């Protein structure tokens, strides 16, 4: 049987649509001379239309009473943040998810990987592959591209054609301090382009940087025009309160709930701002199974219920 509707991945696409529409309406209200629809951005919207309809068709597929392989019935849950391309048998997991009717947002960490990963998962419409620039790989990808401008041009070309920008953000722990400024510049550029394009779902990594990440999302306008999902939130309590009040979404998984603070944060977040994630892989370079990822999602769901 299916999980609660408020935990379905379709919520993210719907939230992105609503925020984009609201941002456009606000812009027109503040500019009396602006035409109601001048056609700007129609090409990008057209390219994304098929993807949006595919996701809705997939999400509308009957999921009640789905029998898991092996003959037993179990609750099926969507995964709002994982990395199937980093799991050796990720395609097998995708195939099983497709048969079971589960939606997955699979994040990439390098723009140079995105096209290859996207194409690999095309046979499985239940999987949305996110365009990512994880902060750990910013320096490497900048060097590979020949500079930040070239990297951002490459990123923007793909961003025009996908709704999912995942995983991006900041990690300002000492281990990554040597390229902190480059991280900031890259994330600012990504937030700006997402705000301008609108309608994106952004899965955001913010470690020892939650306040900065929120500042940038708000300064750029991405918070207003995109669905911004804070992945495995680990900021301070005041930053959590700020993010909740600002209407951000939070993806919560078993690893977040493994710590006392993570559990306390998860209980503080309103249920209509929570969606589930696995953040798999949990074991480097080892196969995982669809069933164990589902079990991780169920554990996260149970952790939320205990509140």
Coordinates of N, CA and C in Angstrom, one line a residue, residues 7-9 12 77-82 103-107 128 166 201-203 229 231 250-252 274-279 297:
X7 N 3.9 12.6 2.0 CA 5.3 12.2 1.8 C 5.6 11.8 0.4
X8 N 4.7 12.0 -0.5 CA 4.9 11.7 -1.9 C 5.8 12.7 -2.6
X9 N 6.7 12.2 -3.5 CA 7.6 13.1 -4.1 C 6.9 14.2 -5.0
X12 N 6.9 17.9 -4.2 CA 8.0 18.8 -4.5 C 7.7 19.5 -5.8
X77 N 7.2 3.8 0.0 CA 7.5 5.2 0.2 C 8.4 5.8 -0.8
X78 N 8.3 7.1 -1.2 CA 9.1 7.7 -2.1 C 10.4 8.2 -1.4
X79 N 11.5 8.4 -2.2 CA 12.8 8.8 -1.7 C 13.1 10.1 -2.3
X80 N 13.2 11.2 -1.4 CA 13.5 12.5 -1.9 C 14.9 12.9 -2.0
X81 N 15.8 12.0 -1.6 CA 17.3 12.3 -1.8 C 18.1 11.0 -1.6
X82 N 18.7 10.6 -2.7 CA 19.7 9.5 -2.7 C 20.6 9.7 -3.9
X103 N 8.6 6.7 -6.4 CA 9.3 7.8 -7.0 C 10.6 8.1 -6.3
X104 N 11.7 8.4 -7.0 CA 13.0 8.6 -6.4 C 13.6 9.9 -7.0
X105 N 14.1 10.7 -6.2 CA 15.0 11.8 -6.6 C 16.4 11.4 -6.4
X106 N 17.1 11.1 -7.5 CA 18.5 10.7 -7.4 C 19.4 11.8 -7.7
X107 N 20.2 12.3 -6.7 CA 21.1 13.5 -6.9 C 22.4 13.1 -7.5
X128 N 13.9 10.6 -11.0 CA 14.3 11.9 -11.5 C 15.7 12.1 -11.1
X166 N 20.1 19.2 -7.7 CA 20.3 18.3 -6.6 C 21.6 17.5 -6.8
X201 N 13.2 22.4 -8.2 CA 13.3 21.7 -6.9 C 14.8 21.7 -6.6
X202 N 15.2 22.3 -5.5 CA 16.6 22.4 -5.1 C 16.8 21.5 -3.8
X203 N 17.7 20.6 -3.9 CA 18.0 19.8 -2.7 C 19.4 20.3 -2.2
X229 N 14.6 22.5 -0.6 CA 14.5 21.4 0.3 C 15.9 21.3 1.1
X231 N 18.3 19.4 3.0 CA 18.7 18.0 3.1 C 19.4 17.7 4.4
X250 N 12.1 20.1 4.4 CA 13.2 19.4 5.0 C 13.1 17.9 4.6
X251 N 14.2 17.4 4.1 CA 14.2 15.9 3.8 C 14.9 15.3 5.0
X252 N 14.2 14.3 5.6 CA 14.6 13.6 6.8 C 14.8 12.2 6.6
X274 N 7.9 18.3 5.9 CA 8.8 17.1 5.9 C 8.6 16.2 4.8
X275 N 9.7 15.7 4.2 CA 9.6 14.6 3.2 C 10.7 13.7 3.5
X276 N 10.6 12.4 3.1 CA 11.5 11.4 3.5 C 12.7 11.2 2.5
X277 N 13.8 10.8 3.0 CA 15.0 10.5 2.2 C 15.8 9.3 2.8
X278 N 16.6 8.7 1.9 CA 17.5 7.7 2.5 C 18.9 8.2 2.5
X279 N 19.3 9.1 1.6 CA 20.7 9.6 1.4 C 21.6 8.4 1.1
X297 N 13.5 4.1 4.8 CA 12.4 5.2 4.8 C 11.3 4.9 5.8

